[in-house]
Amino acid sequence: MDFTPAIVAFCCENSAYRAADTAGARQEGYPSNISICRLPCSGKLEVIHILKAFEEGADGVFVFACHPDSCRFLLGNVRAGKRIEHTAALLEKIGIEKERLRFFYLSELEWTQFLDLVRQGNESIKSLGPSPIKVKP
Amino acid sequence: MDSSPKIGVFLCTCGHMMNDYFDTRALLASAAKEPGVSSVDEGGFLCTKSGLEWLKIKIARSGCERVVIAGCSPHQHELKFRQAIEEAGLNRSLMTIANLREGCVWVCRDKKECLPKAERMLKAAIHRVALAKPVDMVQARMSSSALIIGAGESGVRIALELHRLGIQPLVIDSQPRPEGEREAFLPTPCTLLGTGGSGSGQDIGGQRHDFSALLKELSHKKIELLTSTEVREVAGGVGAFRVVLDTQGRERLVEVGSIVVASGSRLEDGANLAKLGSYSRIVSLGRLQKMIEAEPERLERMMITAERRAKHVCFILGGPRGEKSLLAPFVKRASIMALNQAILLRRRFKAEVAIVASDIIVCGAGLEDLYRLARQSGVLFFRTPESRPPQVSLEKGVIKIRVYDSALADCIRESASGEDDGGYPVLIQADLLALEDEVLPSLGTETLQSILRVDLAGISSFYQGNIHLKPNLSNRRGVFVVGSCHGVEDGGEMLSDIRSVAMAVFSLLSRPNLAVEQKVVINTDKCALCLTCIRTCPHRAIEFGEVKAGQKWGARVIPQACQGCGICAGECPAKAIEMVQYSDDQIFSELTL
Amino acid sequence: MNDQDQAIVIGGGIAGVSSALSLADSGCQVYVIEKKPSIGGHALRFGCKATDQCHSCGVCLARDKIIKAASCPNIHLLTQAEVVDLQESGSGFVVTVRRKPQFIDVEKCTACSLCYQRCPKPDRAISRAYLSPIPSGYVINQSECLLFQEERGDCDLCRTICPAGAISFDQQEELITLRASAVIVASGFSAYDARRKGHFGYGRLRQVISGLDLEQRLLAGEAKSLVPQAAGDAPRIAFVQCVGSRDPHIGQDYCSRVCCKYAVRVAAKLKFQIPEAEITIFFIDLQRTEREFLGLLERMSGKIRLVKGLPVEIEPAVEGGDRVSMRYENIDQGRMERADFDLVVLSVGVAPSEENQSLAQILGLKLGSDGFFAPLDLTDSTITARPGIFLAGTCQGPKSLVESILHGQEAAMRALALMRRREEVRHG
């Protein structure tokens, strides 16, 4: 059976959210199973938000932050990066592959990169199969 | 539950474009089944004037208390919609936009995917808006005054410009008397071009008065200047900074709307000269400039000998051994200084002047002309390859500079066989050698930064690496940097810098009151006073103090300084901080898949 | 500030927008007159140059300002408009503006893209000028539109299908009269036309493009596809600096200030996207004036080849298939060399706009010998000989994005100071 993963993409509203908008407006199409969650800054993203996404049945979580030195709030992106590292370690401990959590730098103009990243990301999550949380023992 | 707020869902089909993708009635029917939804409706052009009117009427008629708009991206018309629901009597934050256009119908390759995705997105938006809390508007008082730190040329000039715009400046300096040298001889390309060779740094085309005239103007305009004064403490935020000043032990509290740092820079000649051993005929550009401006006799002694023959002067830019060090970033500044001084020495003393450099920076107003003028005056230029820097040695009181010139190598290639890589050798003998100085922030800059709580980064201490703070902003709203303390390299640029900062200060403070959203709230009952938020807030918008008059102490947000990034809410270990429009529950509500 | 204070900004590029925002924030009513259908000028045509980190090109900074200006209540945008007359009146000016018919009502257009999709012209007479223009709607290009053509002058398909009823062909050109206490000229620049350097083959050789072309491809996300991606053969890319700058022979005897920076940034971006690419930059001098640019240069050393010396000619390669062959002078080596490239980027400089002459005439201003608007003083470059008219941005001389933003603020400050002085005189 063809498996369609559920993916949550946390996007900073200053960069990746705009990039996703542009990608949409260009009508190039990207996997519709990616749900975008808008954040004021990637620095707002907390560990619990990512864990909750997995708990709610996400097979993958992508986090998009602004490039280093271009965060409108200085170091929000760096903070996000550190939290992702920490969360990845937590996921490993509870038996979720850390590859299900991906972190990318993206600017508002890089809409083609956004398309590439979500398409490739979708494929890689697909190859991982459903999240272990969803698979009943 | 009866008390749950009534939600109105309004679908904007973008000129019925969305009807091509899915059955809008089916979407609204499924939305109507969600808890709390009291009315659903569909319109074609919500973003147009008539559409917004339609929306307002619908909100009033249906009596809904919260609104979901399903249409295009929030980046398109969010502001308009928020304004409209405010006009309809609802709080501006009680609205959520479901981005069905850019986020769904234009994304799905297969039209069959559209409806389920749209349903999911709309459902998430309905859940999100059900949890929305109203945002409070706060009136922030903006005091139309500014504190200027540093009474150098840039500080005094910006005080005068601000005064012209109607802002009350207060200038302070840590030194006992105002220092014209704070800008450490910022050279201008016009220094010579305007005056035909006096080169005194004064009265260039009537624009650069000398420093004392600036000070006179300051006192004439009754602008307060406090010397021997330092900043001890800065509290509050933009519009209402509370600054404690210390004048030789006497403390004074002032309240200002804005703070402008004009602490300047200094030149350090030690590093370069030390490498060659001290010798009175090897000087730095800064030292030479001082002689030109203030010690004409000394300069004459150096330049005129008993035989009255022309002296040989050599300038080396970029360090005597071509090391890449702190010097390199200021090569433009050194270029302008050396070109100015070379022309002057050539004209005044008929000296033989050579400039040795691997790079001369000529990008800037009048610089190409200055360079050409130097060439026409007979100044010789030697361009050294970066791989082969000049070698300086002292032999019996004569300074010898060995240079490998890459341009000459090309011309004399046939005769210079064997010199394959890196230039043709030239020996320059000089009576006077001038080297580049090191440009450093003024003494005390580091302390000042820690008191102001603005970030230390990069080479020049107030320099900001982040593009969104470029070029004069600091991480703290209302604190600006101006002049050579953030790396400005020439006088013309500095004047430009001053005027644009004056503009920025004025447009920030021009209104006496500013309505701002209280984007973040701190639950004082949960606050454990750990100060994490105060440390992590990038904009220094959180301070520690009395939360209610005479009551509990805790962290509190300065609303006009807060820029709503939510970093504090993400960091707070006690979860005492919540973003009004991005609460945890709201984010969770979007994660239902 | 007096509520009646009005200012006119000529040009909706980043300098004009920066001026307008500063004035509007201070309580002025500002009219921005833009000859194109959307504001933003060159700044919105540039791509992001971040690799694994931001390289401070300032494009996003400029975009933020432009978006803010478009929704600012004190700023009134007059697009497809130009100044035709300026007269002094009292202490201010009366300015006459000619506005071309808009055909698509910005207020009504929802940017649903239906008209664009259905336009029967194969290359479409309806377009968005570029990626996410501001204002966001579509524009009808009169010279392309079938309605205005001889042979098929009755197509009004878009008007009939527009669901918002935003299209109307009844509109006529109109003349608008505005009063203003101050006028800020921010008419911008033209990129140097690389065709004028025939020996570089721009316009003849497919492999030779200009820096501006590359920026546009970057914005469209197509930069990678500019070079062949054949396995085993690394693509070779050359950047040629000072094309149309620092060249007395063509009368453009100044440094354009931006080319070194954009070339190295874009080179870094290409190297990041295509790691195996071999990139060479040919230059006279690297005008390294920004500190983060120095940092970038240092990071790129070893990854990008820097050659001091400019090419003499570029021609199709004799062998090597699809490449072009470049003969160039290597100054450090002191000899002529030859190399083949898949892509040659000409770093075109900032040239004065062709319309400067006519605009200067209307405004009663002088141009400098270089063709830019001449300021009264080099160290106070926003002031003109005519009190009340100020210069902002690249119409006065080459500037980077950040510098243009600053210059715009500077001009606004001068304009405000003038208005304040006049007000003080009025009130004694």
PDB file of N, CA and C in Angstrom, chain A residues 24-89:
ATOM      1  N   GLY A  24       3.378  28.437  -3.412  1.00  0.00           N
ATOM      2  CA  GLY A  24       1.971  28.197  -3.703  1.00  0.00           C
ATOM      3  C   GLY A  24       1.499  29.064  -4.846  1.00  0.00           C
ATOM      4  N   ALA A  25       1.840  30.355  -4.777  1.00  0.00           N
ATOM      5  CA  ALA A  25       1.363  31.281  -5.800  1.00  0.00           C
ATOM      6  C   ALA A  25       1.892  30.921  -7.185  1.00  0.00           C
ATOM      7  N   ARG A  26       3.069  30.305  -7.230  1.00  0.00           N
ATOM      8  CA  ARG A  26       3.604  29.898  -8.534  1.00  0.00           C
ATOM      9  C   ARG A  26       2.937  28.620  -9.031  1.00  0.00           C
ATOM     10  N   GLN A  27       2.102  28.039  -8.200  1.00  0.00           N
ATOM     11  CA  GLN A  27       1.301  26.867  -8.561  1.00  0.00           C
ATOM     12  C   GLN A  27       2.148  25.714  -9.100  1.00  0.00           C
ATOM     13  N   GLU A  28       3.309  25.547  -8.468  1.00  0.00           N
ATOM     14  CA  GLU A  28       4.184  24.443  -8.875  1.00  0.00           C
ATOM     15  C   GLU A  28       3.733  23.133  -8.238  1.00  0.00           C
ATOM     16  N   GLY A  29       3.065  23.269  -7.102  1.00  0.00           N
ATOM     17  CA  GLY A  29       2.586  22.079  -6.411  1.00  0.00           C
ATOM     18  C   GLY A  29       3.648  21.419  -5.560  1.00  0.00           C
ATOM     19  N   TYR A  30       3.277  21.078  -4.343  1.00  0.00           N
ATOM     20  CA  TYR A  30       4.145  20.262  -3.498  1.00  0.00           C
ATOM     21  C   TYR A  30       3.244  19.320  -2.710  1.00  0.00           C
ATOM     22  N   PRO A  31       3.814  18.306  -2.075  1.00  0.00           N
ATOM     23  CA  PRO A  31       2.962  17.302  -1.439  1.00  0.00           C
ATOM     24  C   PRO A  31       1.926  17.937  -0.508  1.00  0.00           C
ATOM     25  N   SER A  32       0.670  17.555  -0.700  1.00  0.00           N
ATOM     26  CA  SER A  32      -0.399  18.220   0.067  1.00  0.00           C
ATOM     27  C   SER A  32      -0.481  17.697   1.489  1.00  0.00           C
ATOM     28  N   ASN A  33       0.303  16.656   1.797  1.00  0.00           N
ATOM     29  CA  ASN A  33       0.268  16.112   3.148  1.00  0.00           C
ATOM     30  C   ASN A  33       1.140  16.896   4.116  1.00  0.00           C
ATOM     31  N   ILE A  34       1.704  18.006   3.638  1.00  0.00           N
ATOM     32  CA  ILE A  34       2.523  18.833   4.520  1.00  0.00           C
ATOM     33  C   ILE A  34       1.653  19.946   5.082  1.00  0.00           C
ATOM     34  N   SER A  35       1.487  19.986   6.406  1.00  0.00           N
ATOM     35  CA  SER A  35       0.702  21.050   7.028  1.00  0.00           C
ATOM     36  C   SER A  35       1.660  22.096   7.565  1.00  0.00           C
ATOM     37  N   ILE A  36       1.388  23.327   7.191  1.00  0.00           N
ATOM     38  CA  ILE A  36       2.286  24.395   7.602  1.00  0.00           C
ATOM     39  C   ILE A  36       1.748  25.058   8.858  1.00  0.00           C
ATOM     40  N   CYS A  37       2.629  25.214   9.837  1.00  0.00           N
ATOM     41  CA  CYS A  37       2.251  25.879  11.084  1.00  0.00           C
ATOM     42  C   CYS A  37       3.086  27.147  11.188  1.00  0.00           C
ATOM     43  N   ARG A  38       2.390  28.282  11.282  1.00  0.00           N
ATOM     44  CA  ARG A  38       3.081  29.567  11.244  1.00  0.00           C
ATOM     45  C   ARG A  38       3.555  29.962  12.642  1.00  0.00           C
ATOM     46  N   LEU A  39       4.797  30.430  12.713  1.00  0.00           N
ATOM     47  CA  LEU A  39       5.356  30.894  13.976  1.00  0.00           C
ATOM     48  C   LEU A  39       5.895  32.310  13.793  1.00  0.00           C
ATOM     49  N   PRO A  40       5.917  33.116  14.867  1.00  0.00           N
ATOM     50  CA  PRO A  40       6.456  34.475  14.721  1.00  0.00           C
ATOM     51  C   PRO A  40       7.962  34.461  14.506  1.00  0.00           C
ATOM     52  N   CYS A  41       8.628  33.416  15.009  1.00  0.00           N
ATOM     53  CA  CYS A  41      10.079  33.289  14.885  1.00  0.00           C
ATOM     54  C   CYS A  41      10.368  31.844  15.235  1.00  0.00           C
ATOM     55  N   SER A  42      11.364  31.249  14.604  1.00  0.00           N
ATOM     56  CA  SER A  42      11.656  29.856  14.932  1.00  0.00           C
ATOM     57  C   SER A  42      12.092  29.725  16.389  1.00  0.00           C
ATOM     58  N   GLY A  43      12.540  30.838  16.989  1.00  0.00           N
ATOM     59  CA  GLY A  43      12.944  30.825  18.390  1.00  0.00           C
ATOM     60  C   GLY A  43      11.785  30.579  19.334  1.00  0.00           C
ATOM     61  N   LYS A  44      10.558  30.740  18.830  1.00  0.00           N
ATOM     62  CA  LYS A  44       9.378  30.492  19.655  1.00  0.00           C
ATOM     63  C   LYS A  44       9.095  28.992  19.776  1.00  0.00           C
ATOM     64  N   LEU A  45       9.581  28.225  18.831  1.00  0.00           N
ATOM     65  CA  LEU A  45       9.279  26.790  18.808  1.00  0.00           C
ATOM     66  C   LEU A  45       9.864  26.100  20.037  1.00  0.00           C
ATOM     67  N   GLU A  46       9.018  25.344  20.732  1.00  0.00           N
ATOM     68  CA  GLU A  46       9.487  24.660  21.926  1.00  0.00           C
ATOM     69  C   GLU A  46       9.539  23.152  21.685  1.00  0.00           C
ATOM     70  N   VAL A  47      10.274  22.484  22.535  1.00  0.00           N
ATOM     71  CA  VAL A  47      10.412  21.026  22.447  1.00  0.00           C
ATOM     72  C   VAL A  47       9.028  20.379  22.469  1.00  0.00           C
ATOM     73  N   ILE A  48       8.176  20.885  23.364  1.00  0.00           N
ATOM     74  CA  ILE A  48       6.871  20.271  23.553  1.00  0.00           C
ATOM     75  C   ILE A  48       6.028  20.345  22.278  1.00  0.00           C
ATOM     76  N   HIS A  49       6.212  21.432  21.498  1.00  0.00           N
ATOM     77  CA  HIS A  49       5.425  21.555  20.267  1.00  0.00           C
ATOM     78  C   HIS A  49       5.780  20.431  19.293  1.00  0.00           C
ATOM     79  N   ILE A  50       7.072  20.138  19.221  1.00  0.00           N
ATOM     80  CA  ILE A  50       7.514  19.088  18.300  1.00  0.00           C
ATOM     81  C   ILE A  50       7.021  17.728  18.783  1.00  0.00           C
ATOM     82  N   LEU A  51       7.172  17.477  20.099  1.00  0.00           N
ATOM     83  CA  LEU A  51       6.733  16.197  20.655  1.00  0.00           C
ATOM     84  C   LEU A  51       5.232  16.020  20.463  1.00  0.00           C
ATOM     85  N   LYS A  52       4.507  17.140  20.665  1.00  0.00           N
ATOM     86  CA  LYS A  52       3.052  17.076  20.520  1.00  0.00           C
ATOM     87  C   LYS A  52       2.686  16.692  19.083  1.00  0.00           C
ATOM     88  N   ALA A  53       3.436  17.264  18.124  1.00  0.00           N
ATOM     89  CA  ALA A  53       3.153  16.954  16.719  1.00  0.00           C
ATOM     90  C   ALA A  53       3.292  15.449  16.484  1.00  0.00           C
ATOM     91  N   PHE A  54       4.349  14.842  17.040  1.00  0.00           N
ATOM     92  CA  PHE A  54       4.525  13.397  16.873  1.00  0.00           C
ATOM     93  C   PHE A  54       3.406  12.644  17.590  1.00  0.00           C
ATOM     94  N   GLU A  55       3.049  13.150  18.770  1.00  0.00           N
ATOM     95  CA  GLU A  55       1.989  12.500  19.525  1.00  0.00           C
ATOM     96  C   GLU A  55       0.673  12.526  18.745  1.00  0.00           C
ATOM     97  N   GLU A  56       0.432  13.636  18.058  1.00  0.00           N
ATOM     98  CA  GLU A  56      -0.811  13.772  17.298  1.00  0.00           C
ATOM     99  C   GLU A  56      -0.778  12.968  16.001  1.00  0.00           C
ATOM    100  N   GLY A  57       0.342  12.302  15.751  1.00  0.00           N
ATOM    101  CA  GLY A  57       0.362  11.415  14.604  1.00  0.00           C
ATOM    102  C   GLY A  57       1.195  11.864  13.421  1.00  0.00           C
ATOM    103  N   ALA A  58       2.097  12.825  13.656  1.00  0.00           N
ATOM    104  CA  ALA A  58       2.960  13.230  12.551  1.00  0.00           C
ATOM    105  C   ALA A  58       4.017  12.154  12.307  1.00  0.00           C
ATOM    106  N   ASP A  59       4.303  11.902  11.027  1.00  0.00           N
ATOM    107  CA  ASP A  59       5.381  10.974  10.700  1.00  0.00           C
ATOM    108  C   ASP A  59       6.697  11.722  10.539  1.00  0.00           C
ATOM    109  N   GLY A  60       6.590  13.017  10.360  1.00  0.00           N
ATOM    110  CA  GLY A  60       7.797  13.812  10.230  1.00  0.00           C
ATOM    111  C   GLY A  60       7.506  15.241  10.629  1.00  0.00           C
ATOM    112  N   VAL A  61       8.540  15.931  11.139  1.00  0.00           N
ATOM    113  CA  VAL A  61       8.398  17.345  11.479  1.00  0.00           C
ATOM    114  C   VAL A  61       9.558  18.093  10.844  1.00  0.00           C
ATOM    115  N   PHE A  62       9.232  19.124  10.074  1.00  0.00           N
ATOM    116  CA  PHE A  62      10.275  19.973   9.490  1.00  0.00           C
ATOM    117  C   PHE A  62      10.219  21.321  10.187  1.00  0.00           C
ATOM    118  N   VAL A  63      11.407  21.878  10.451  1.00  0.00           N
ATOM    119  CA  VAL A  63      11.455  23.207  11.048  1.00  0.00           C
ATOM    120  C   VAL A  63      12.273  24.098  10.122  1.00  0.00           C
ATOM    121  N   PHE A  64      11.681  25.227   9.758  1.00  0.00           N
ATOM    122  CA  PHE A  64      12.378  26.165   8.877  1.00  0.00           C
ATOM    123  C   PHE A  64      12.716  27.430   9.655  1.00  0.00           C
ATOM    124  N   ALA A  65      13.981  27.831   9.610  1.00  0.00           N
ATOM    125  CA  ALA A  65      14.408  29.053  10.294  1.00  0.00           C
ATOM    126  C   ALA A  65      15.132  29.951   9.293  1.00  0.00           C
ATOM    127  N   CYS A  66      15.300  31.223   9.659  1.00  0.00           N
ATOM    128  CA  CYS A  66      16.052  32.139   8.800  1.00  0.00           C
ATOM    129  C   CYS A  66      17.533  31.778   8.844  1.00  0.00           C
ATOM    130  N   HIS A  67      18.271  32.213   7.826  1.00  0.00           N
ATOM    131  CA  HIS A  67      19.709  31.949   7.792  1.00  0.00           C
ATOM    132  C   HIS A  67      20.407  32.630   8.968  1.00  0.00           C
ATOM    133  N   PRO A  68      21.506  32.053   9.458  1.00  0.00           N
ATOM    134  CA  PRO A  68      22.258  32.714  10.519  1.00  0.00           C
ATOM    135  C   PRO A  68      22.589  34.153  10.116  1.00  0.00           C
ATOM    136  N   ASP A  69      22.472  35.056  11.048  1.00  0.00           N
ATOM    137  CA  ASP A  69      22.713  36.491  10.850  1.00  0.00           C
ATOM    138  C   ASP A  69      21.582  37.198  10.117  1.00  0.00           C
ATOM    139  N   SER A  70      20.477  36.504   9.841  1.00  0.00           N
ATOM    140  CA  SER A  70      19.390  37.257   9.227  1.00  0.00           C
ATOM    141  C   SER A  70      18.091  37.097  10.005  1.00  0.00           C
ATOM    142  N   CYS A  71      18.171  36.545  11.211  1.00  0.00           N
ATOM    143  CA  CYS A  71      16.972  36.454  12.053  1.00  0.00           C
ATOM    144  C   CYS A  71      16.590  37.870  12.464  1.00  0.00           C
ATOM    145  N   ARG A  72      15.327  38.218  12.280  1.00  0.00           N
ATOM    146  CA  ARG A  72      14.898  39.561  12.652  1.00  0.00           C
ATOM    147  C   ARG A  72      14.986  39.772  14.163  1.00  0.00           C
ATOM    148  N   PHE A  73      15.059  38.681  14.887  1.00  0.00           N
ATOM    149  CA  PHE A  73      15.184  38.772  16.331  1.00  0.00           C
ATOM    150  C   PHE A  73      16.539  38.226  16.775  1.00  0.00           C
ATOM    151  N   LEU A  74      17.515  38.441  15.948  1.00  0.00           N
ATOM    152  CA  LEU A  74      18.929  38.154  16.200  1.00  0.00           C
ATOM    153  C   LEU A  74      19.285  36.668  16.258  1.00  0.00           C
ATOM    154  N   LEU A  75      18.888  35.991  17.330  1.00  0.00           N
ATOM    155  CA  LEU A  75      19.384  34.639  17.488  1.00  0.00           C
ATOM    156  C   LEU A  75      18.271  33.602  17.623  1.00  0.00           C
ATOM    157  N   GLY A  76      17.074  33.957  17.222  1.00  0.00           N
ATOM    158  CA  GLY A  76      15.970  33.009  17.327  1.00  0.00           C
ATOM    159  C   GLY A  76      16.267  31.727  16.572  1.00  0.00           C
ATOM    160  N   ASN A  77      16.878  31.866  15.394  1.00  0.00           N
ATOM    161  CA  ASN A  77      17.188  30.692  14.571  1.00  0.00           C
ATOM    162  C   ASN A  77      18.233  29.792  15.222  1.00  0.00           C
ATOM    163  N   VAL A  78      19.201  30.431  15.895  1.00  0.00           N
ATOM    164  CA  VAL A  78      20.250  29.655  16.560  1.00  0.00           C
ATOM    165  C   VAL A  78      19.641  28.868  17.719  1.00  0.00           C
ATOM    166  N   ARG A  79      18.758  29.558  18.460  1.00  0.00           N
ATOM    167  CA  ARG A  79      18.060  28.882  19.561  1.00  0.00           C
ATOM    168  C   ARG A  79      17.275  27.689  19.026  1.00  0.00           C
ATOM    169  N   ALA A  80      16.566  27.905  17.915  1.00  0.00           N
ATOM    170  CA  ALA A  80      15.771  26.826  17.337  1.00  0.00           C
ATOM    171  C   ALA A  80      16.677  25.647  17.011  1.00  0.00           C
ATOM    172  N   GLY A  81      17.833  25.921  16.394  1.00  0.00           N
ATOM    173  CA  GLY A  81      18.764  24.867  16.013  1.00  0.00           C
ATOM    174  C   GLY A  81      19.170  24.020  17.211  1.00  0.00           C
ATOM    175  N   LYS A  82      19.465  24.733  18.322  1.00  0.00           N
ATOM    176  CA  LYS A  82      19.890  24.005  19.527  1.00  0.00           C
ATOM    177  C   LYS A  82      18.758  23.146  20.065  1.00  0.00           C
ATOM    178  N   ARG A  83      17.539  23.704  20.033  1.00  0.00           N
ATOM    179  CA  ARG A  83      16.403  22.940  20.557  1.00  0.00           C
ATOM    180  C   ARG A  83      16.122  21.716  19.701  1.00  0.00           C
ATOM    181  N   ILE A  84      16.335  21.863  18.391  1.00  0.00           N
ATOM    182  CA  ILE A  84      16.099  20.727  17.505  1.00  0.00           C
ATOM    183  C   ILE A  84      17.071  19.597  17.844  1.00  0.00           C
ATOM    184  N   GLU A  85      18.343  19.989  18.064  1.00  0.00           N
ATOM    185  CA  GLU A  85      19.350  18.994  18.437  1.00  0.00           C
ATOM    186  C   GLU A  85      18.914  18.240  19.680  1.00  0.00           C
ATOM    187  N   HIS A  86      18.483  19.029  20.666  1.00  0.00           N
ATOM    188  CA  HIS A  86      18.066  18.453  21.938  1.00  0.00           C
ATOM    189  C   HIS A  86      16.859  17.525  21.731  1.00  0.00           C
ATOM    190  N   THR A  87      15.899  18.006  20.941  1.00  0.00           N
ATOM    191  CA  THR A  87      14.688  17.216  20.719  1.00  0.00           C
ATOM    192  C   THR A  87      15.014  15.929  19.971  1.00  0.00           C
ATOM    193  N   ALA A  88      15.950  16.022  19.012  1.00  0.00           N
ATOM    194  CA  ALA A  88      16.319  14.826  18.253  1.00  0.00           C
ATOM    195  C   ALA A  88      16.846  13.751  19.197  1.00  0.00           C
ATOM    196  N   ALA A  89      17.635  14.184  20.191  1.00  0.00           N
ATOM    197  CA  ALA A  89      18.169  13.231  21.165  1.00  0.00           C
ATOM    198  C   ALA A  89      17.036  12.591  21.971  1.00  0.00           C
TER     199      ALA A  89
END
